[in-house]
Coordinates of C-alpha atoms in Angstrom, one line a residue:
Chain A
M214 CA 90.1 86.2 120.9
A215 CA 90.1 89.8 120.4
D216 CA 90.2 92.0 123.5
W217 CA 87.4 94.7 123.8
I218 CA 87.1 97.6 126.2
R219 CA 83.9 99.1 127.6
T220 CA 83.1 102.4 125.8
D221 CA 80.6 105.3 126.0
K222 CA 80.8 106.1 122.3
W223 CA 77.6 104.5 121.6
K224 CA 74.7 102.8 123.3
P225 CA 73.3 99.4 122.3
A226 CA 69.6 98.6 122.9
S227 CA 68.5 98.0 126.6
P228 CA 69.3 94.4 127.6
G229 CA 66.2 92.4 127.9
G230 CA 65.2 89.1 129.2
G231 CA 68.4 89.0 131.4
S232 CA 70.9 89.3 128.5
S233 CA 73.0 91.9 130.3
G234 CA 75.2 93.9 128.1
F235 CA 77.4 96.9 127.5
S236 CA 78.9 99.0 124.6
V237 CA 82.3 97.8 123.7
E238 CA 85.1 99.0 121.4
C239 CA 88.0 96.9 119.9
P240 CA 91.1 98.9 120.3
A241 CA 92.9 97.0 117.6
T242 CA 90.1 97.7 114.9
G243 CA 88.1 100.5 116.2
E244 CA 84.9 98.4 115.8
L245 CA 82.0 99.0 118.1
G246 CA 80.0 96.2 119.5
H247 CA 77.5 95.1 122.1
G248 CA 79.3 93.2 124.7
K249 CA 77.5 90.2 126.4
P250 CA 78.9 88.6 129.5
T251 CA 75.9 86.1 129.9
S252 CA 74.5 83.7 127.5
V253 CA 77.6 83.7 125.6
P254 CA 77.4 80.4 123.6
Q255 CA 73.9 81.1 122.7
E256 CA 74.8 84.6 121.2
I257 CA 77.6 82.9 119.3
L258 CA 75.7 80.0 118.1
G259 CA 72.9 82.3 117.1
Y260 CA 75.3 84.1 114.6
L261 CA 77.1 80.7 113.5
F262 CA 73.9 78.9 112.7
A263 CA 72.5 82.0 110.9
Q264 CA 75.3 81.9 108.6
E265 CA 74.6 78.1 107.7
A266 CA 70.8 78.9 107.4
G267 CA 71.2 82.0 105.2
V268 CA 69.6 84.5 107.4
S269 CA 70.7 87.8 108.6
V270 CA 72.5 88.0 112.2
P271 CA 75.2 90.6 112.9
P272 CA 78.8 89.0 113.1
T273 CA 79.2 87.9 116.9
E274 CA 82.5 86.4 118.2
L275 CA 84.1 85.5 121.4
G276 CA 86.1 88.1 123.0
T277 CA 87.6 89.3 126.3
C278 CA 86.7 92.4 128.3
N279 CA 88.6 93.0 131.5
G280 CA 89.7 89.6 131.6
A281 CA 86.0 88.1 131.3
T282 CA 84.8 86.2 128.2
I283 CA 82.2 88.0 126.3
A284 CA 80.2 87.5 123.3
A285 CA 81.0 90.6 121.2
S286 CA 78.0 91.4 118.7
K287 CA 79.3 93.8 116.1
S288 CA 77.0 96.5 114.7
W289 CA 74.8 95.7 111.8
G290 CA 75.8 99.0 110.0
A291 CA 77.7 102.3 110.2
Q292 CA 74.1 103.7 110.3
S293 CA 71.7 101.4 111.9
Q294 CA 68.5 101.6 113.9
D295 CA 66.0 99.2 115.3
V296 CA 62.6 98.8 113.8
P297 CA 60.7 100.9 116.2
T298 CA 63.2 103.7 116.0
V299 CA 62.7 103.7 112.2
N300 CA 59.2 104.4 112.8
R301 CA 59.8 107.1 115.2
V302 CA 62.3 109.0 113.1
S303 CA 60.4 108.5 109.9
P304 CA 56.9 107.1 110.0
N305 CA 56.6 107.6 106.3
D306 CA 59.5 105.4 105.5
Y307 CA 58.5 102.8 108.0
N308 CA 55.1 102.6 106.3
S309 CA 56.7 102.6 102.8
D310 CA 56.6 99.7 100.3
A311 CA 60.4 99.6 100.4
F312 CA 60.4 98.8 104.1
R313 CA 57.6 96.4 104.0
Q314 CA 59.5 94.5 101.2
A315 CA 62.7 94.5 103.6
L316 CA 60.6 92.8 106.3
R317 CA 59.3 90.3 103.7
N318 CA 62.8 89.5 102.6
A319 CA 63.9 89.0 106.3
S320 CA 60.9 86.8 107.1
G321 CA 63.2 83.7 106.8
L322 CA 64.2 84.7 110.3
L323 CA 61.0 83.3 111.4
A324 CA 61.9 79.7 110.2
Y325 CA 65.3 80.1 111.9
H326 CA 63.9 81.3 115.3
A327 CA 61.6 78.2 115.2
W328 CA 64.5 76.0 114.6
V329 CA 66.8 77.4 117.4
G330 CA 63.9 78.2 119.8
T331 CA 64.2 81.9 120.4
G332 CA 61.7 83.0 122.9
D333 CA 62.5 86.9 123.3
L334 CA 61.4 88.2 120.0
K335 CA 60.5 92.0 120.0
D336 CA 60.7 94.6 117.1
E337 CA 63.5 96.2 119.1
H338 CA 65.4 93.0 118.2
L339 CA 65.3 93.7 114.5
M340 CA 68.1 96.0 113.1
V341 CA 67.8 97.9 110.0
R342 CA 70.7 99.4 107.8
P343 CA 70.8 100.7 104.2
G344 CA 70.6 98.2 101.6
A345 CA 72.7 98.1 98.4
A346 CA 70.8 100.8 96.7
P347 CA 69.4 104.0 98.2
G348 CA 65.8 103.4 99.3
Q349 CA 66.5 99.7 100.2
Y350 CA 66.8 98.5 103.5
E351 CA 68.5 95.2 105.2
I352 CA 67.1 93.7 108.3
A353 CA 68.9 91.4 110.8
S354 CA 68.0 89.8 114.1
I355 CA 69.8 90.3 117.3
D356 CA 69.6 88.8 120.9
F357 CA 69.8 85.0 121.2
A358 CA 70.2 84.9 124.8
S359 CA 66.8 82.8 125.0
A360 CA 67.7 80.4 122.2
F361 CA 68.8 76.7 122.3
G362 CA 67.2 76.3 125.5
W363 CA 65.3 73.0 125.1
P364 CA 65.8 70.2 127.5
A365 CA 67.9 67.2 126.7
G366 CA 66.2 64.8 124.3
A367 CA 64.1 67.4 122.4
T368 CA 62.4 66.0 119.4
A369 CA 60.9 67.5 116.2
A370 CA 57.6 68.0 118.0
S371 CA 59.3 70.3 120.4
V372 CA 59.4 73.2 117.5
A373 CA 56.9 75.8 117.9
V374 CA 56.4 78.9 115.4
P375 CA 57.8 82.0 117.0
S376 CA 55.4 84.5 118.6
G377 CA 57.2 87.5 117.1
P378 CA 58.8 89.9 116.2
P379 CA 55.5 91.5 115.3
A380 CA 57.0 93.4 112.3
L381 CA 58.0 90.1 110.6
L382 CA 54.7 88.3 111.7
A383 CA 52.8 91.0 109.9
N384 CA 55.1 90.9 106.7
R385 CA 55.5 87.1 106.2
D386 CA 56.5 85.9 102.8
A387 CA 56.0 82.2 102.3
Q388 CA 58.4 81.8 99.7
V389 CA 61.2 83.5 101.7
I390 CA 60.1 81.4 104.7
G391 CA 60.2 78.1 102.6
A392 CA 63.6 78.9 101.1
A393 CA 65.0 79.3 104.7
T394 CA 63.4 76.1 105.7
V395 CA 65.0 74.3 102.8
R396 CA 68.4 75.5 103.9
I397 CA 67.9 74.5 107.5
E398 CA 66.9 71.1 106.5
A399 CA 69.9 70.8 104.3
I400 CA 72.5 71.4 107.1
A401 CA 74.2 68.2 107.7
A402 CA 74.3 66.6 111.0
A403 CA 78.2 66.5 111.1
R404 CA 78.1 70.3 110.4
I405 CA 75.9 71.0 113.2
D406 CA 78.1 69.0 115.5
E407 CA 81.1 70.8 114.2
I408 CA 80.0 74.2 114.8
V409 CA 78.8 73.3 118.2
A410 CA 81.9 71.6 119.2
S411 CA 83.9 74.9 118.0
L412 CA 82.9 76.6 121.3
P413 CA 85.7 76.1 124.0
D414 CA 84.6 73.7 126.8
P415 CA 84.7 76.6 129.4
V416 CA 82.2 78.5 127.3
L417 CA 80.0 75.5 126.7
P418 CA 80.4 72.3 128.7
A419 CA 80.2 69.0 126.9
A420 CA 77.0 68.0 128.4
D421 CA 75.1 71.3 126.9
K422 CA 77.0 70.6 123.6
Q423 CA 75.5 67.2 123.3
R424 CA 72.1 68.6 124.2
I425 CA 72.1 71.4 121.8
S426 CA 73.6 69.4 118.8
T427 CA 71.2 66.5 119.1
G428 CA 68.4 68.9 119.7
L429 CA 69.2 71.0 116.5
V430 CA 69.4 67.9 114.4
A431 CA 66.0 66.5 115.8
R432 CA 64.5 69.8 115.4
Q433 CA 65.4 70.3 111.8
G434 CA 62.6 67.8 111.1
G435 CA 60.0 69.9 112.9
V436 CA 60.4 73.3 111.4
R437 CA 58.5 72.5 108.2
T438 CA 55.5 70.8 110.1
A439 CA 55.2 73.6 112.6
L440 CA 55.2 76.3 109.7
T441 CA 52.8 74.5 107.7
T442 CA 50.5 73.8 110.5
A443 CA 50.6 77.6 111.4
G444 CA 49.7 78.3 107.7
W445 CA 53.0 80.1 107.1
L446 CA 54.1 77.7 104.3
Chain B
M240 CA 63.8 120.1 143.6
R241 CA 65.0 116.8 142.3
I242 CA 65.5 116.4 138.7
R243 CA 66.4 113.8 136.1
W244 CA 68.5 114.7 133.2
A245 CA 70.4 113.0 130.1
Q246 CA 72.5 114.1 127.5
V247 CA 71.7 113.3 123.8
E248 CA 74.6 112.3 121.6
Y249 CA 75.4 111.1 118.1
Q250 CA 77.7 108.4 117.1
P251 CA 78.5 108.9 113.3
N252 CA 79.9 105.2 112.6
L253 CA 78.8 102.3 114.5
Q254 CA 81.4 100.2 112.8
R255 CA 84.5 102.3 113.0
S256 CA 84.1 104.4 116.1
A257 CA 84.3 108.0 115.6
T258 CA 84.2 110.9 118.2
P259 CA 80.6 111.2 119.3
I260 CA 78.9 114.5 118.6
P261 CA 77.2 116.3 121.6
L262 CA 73.6 117.3 120.5
G263 CA 71.5 118.2 123.5
V264 CA 70.1 117.6 126.8
I265 CA 66.8 116.7 128.4
V266 CA 65.8 117.7 131.9
E267 CA 62.9 116.6 133.8
A268 CA 61.2 117.5 137.2
I269 CA 58.2 116.1 138.7
H270 CA 56.3 118.5 141.2
G271 CA 53.5 116.4 142.7
H272 CA 51.1 115.7 140.0
R273 CA 52.8 118.0 137.7
R274 CA 55.6 117.1 135.3
E275 CA 57.8 119.4 133.4
L276 CA 60.5 118.6 130.7
V277 CA 62.7 120.6 128.9
L278 CA 64.7 119.6 125.7
I279 CA 67.4 121.7 124.3
G280 CA 69.2 120.5 121.1
R281 CA 71.0 121.4 117.9
E282 CA 70.8 119.7 114.5
P283 CA 73.4 120.0 111.7
K284 CA 72.4 122.2 108.7
G285 CA 74.3 122.3 105.6
P286 CA 77.6 120.3 105.1
A287 CA 78.5 118.4 108.3
P288 CA 81.2 116.0 107.5
E289 CA 81.6 115.0 111.1
F290 CA 78.2 113.2 111.0
Q291 CA 79.3 111.1 108.0
I292 CA 75.8 111.4 106.5
D293 CA 76.9 112.7 103.1
N294 CA 75.5 109.4 101.4
A295 CA 72.9 108.8 103.9
W296 CA 69.1 108.9 103.2
G297 CA 65.8 108.4 104.9
P298 CA 65.6 107.6 108.6
F299 CA 69.6 107.0 108.4
R300 CA 69.9 110.7 107.7
E301 CA 66.9 112.1 109.3
V302 CA 68.0 110.6 112.8
A303 CA 70.7 113.1 112.8
T304 CA 69.0 116.1 110.7
N305 CA 65.8 115.8 112.4
W306 CA 66.3 114.3 115.6
F307 CA 64.9 117.1 117.7
E308 CA 61.4 116.8 116.4
S309 CA 61.4 113.0 116.6
V310 CA 62.5 112.9 120.2
W311 CA 60.2 115.6 121.3
R312 CA 57.2 114.0 119.8
N313 CA 58.3 110.8 121.6
T314 CA 58.7 112.8 124.8
V315 CA 55.1 114.3 124.6
S316 CA 53.8 110.9 124.0
L317 CA 55.4 109.3 126.9
M318 CA 54.3 112.3 129.0
N319 CA 50.9 111.5 128.3
E320 CA 51.0 108.0 129.3
A321 CA 53.5 108.0 132.2
A322 CA 52.3 107.3 135.7
D323 CA 52.9 110.0 138.4
N324 CA 56.2 108.3 139.6
E325 CA 57.6 107.3 136.3
L326 CA 60.5 109.2 134.7
V327 CA 60.1 109.8 131.0
V328 CA 63.7 110.6 130.7
D329 CA 64.5 107.1 131.7
Q330 CA 62.1 105.7 129.3
L331 CA 63.6 107.9 126.6
A332 CA 67.1 106.7 127.3
G333 CA 65.9 102.9 127.0
M334 CA 64.3 103.7 123.5
W335 CA 67.0 105.9 121.8
T336 CA 70.1 103.9 121.1
S337 CA 72.3 103.2 118.2
N338 CA 73.5 106.2 116.2
L339 CA 71.5 108.6 118.2
Y340 CA 71.4 107.9 122.0
F341 CA 70.7 109.2 125.3
K342 CA 73.7 108.8 127.6
E343 CA 73.1 107.5 131.2
P344 CA 70.4 109.5 132.9
Q345 CA 71.5 111.2 136.1
S346 CA 69.8 112.8 139.1
L347 CA 70.3 116.3 140.4
T348 CA 68.9 118.5 143.2
V349 CA 68.6 121.9 142.6
A350 CA 66.8 124.8 144.7
A351 CA 63.1 124.8 144.3
S352 CA 63.3 128.3 142.9
K353 CA 65.3 127.4 140.0
N354 CA 63.7 127.7 136.7
L355 CA 64.1 124.3 134.7
L356 CA 64.7 126.2 131.6
T357 CA 67.8 127.7 133.2
V358 CA 69.0 124.5 134.7
A359 CA 68.6 122.9 131.2
R360 CA 70.3 125.7 129.4
H361 CA 73.3 125.4 131.7
R362 CA 73.5 121.8 131.3
Y363 CA 73.4 122.3 127.5
Q364 CA 76.0 124.7 127.4
A365 CA 78.4 122.7 129.6
F366 CA 77.8 119.7 127.4
V367 CA 77.7 121.0 123.8
G368 CA 80.3 123.9 124.7
E369 CA 78.2 126.5 123.3
R370 CA 76.6 129.4 125.0
I371 CA 73.1 130.4 124.1
P372 CA 71.1 133.5 125.1
P373 CA 68.6 133.0 128.3
F374 CA 65.1 132.0 127.0
A375 CA 62.3 134.4 127.3
G376 CA 60.6 132.2 129.8
E377 CA 63.5 132.2 132.2
R378 CA 62.9 133.9 135.5
P379 CA 63.3 132.5 139.2
R380 CA 60.1 130.6 140.3
A381 CA 58.0 132.5 142.7
K382 CA 58.3 131.1 146.3
P383 CA 55.8 128.3 146.5
V384 CA 52.6 129.1 148.1
R385 CA 52.0 127.5 151.4
R386 CA 48.6 125.6 151.4
W387 CA 48.5 125.6 155.1
M388 CA 49.2 128.1 157.9
N389 CA 50.2 126.2 161.3
Y390 CA 49.1 127.4 164.6
T391 CA 50.3 126.5 168.1
L392 CA 48.9 127.6 171.3
Q393 CA 50.1 126.6 174.6
A394 CA 48.6 127.0 177.8
T395 CA 50.1 126.4 181.1
G396 CA 48.3 126.5 184.5

């Protein structure tokens, strides 16, 4: 695990919903990140399963800071800002077709949030960076402290459509959401178990691993139903 | 007079840390129902390699080159909505994060006669390391007009 130190060289978004955090820097690499000492397994799993589902979440890894284990969420881009900041800095860009397209391209995150059960979904939790070409944007989701919180024995029926972020809800693309749903459904149960088991027991005890693994497998079958019922697919 | 203030800084690269660039300060004082805010800042004009925005565009460029207007618009909007005991500086500090950010707000007590423009200018100079001439509106506050005159009489018999 990489060692991180607290820094004042930048400032992450204010922690919400109890997910306390602080800005950190990795002395070995110079990388900056958001260090989270609570909800560590949720933040790590939020990133790892996003990779499997093909949706954008900034890299998040286990690390240490002052001897304590943290989840270090790396910055989305050298220049990046959250969705409300784009609106404050440049309302014209915020209201542009290109920005709306970027939100549509990111609407697969709605299927993902439905699957992992993220509860705290604000526009401040959508990070924006420049895309591959000037005028293009790429959007990622941050803050999974409230995810993976279902009780033991969760079923497909426990899946609910997410209540946010507002910017994504207003720019849904059924094809993008559908494609993300297909990817989520295709993740093998063994792969889900493997990812959850990769977290050390001190970070995620065995009982929670069992609850999360079986819940994710069961909930795979409920994502399409929930999204279709809501008219999103 | 109690004031609340914060420094505004810019981090050029959120993936490979660079030396943050001091940009300005904001100072807030609440006098009863009256609120006063002063924002002093600087923006890059022309080549500014330390900002690492040569290839930046749109909001990723404007957050550095046009930050003052964006922050001031935000400040005025918050002023109009803030309750009497709510500090706008603290709200701004929670909203402006990532490349352009407010450092942790601090409290300070200064003499009631101090002009907030002067306080802000001194804070700015100390933070940015550049002297700026006094503003036209800088002059010591007039002593506050007392609303009541107290009388005491004592009689002994």
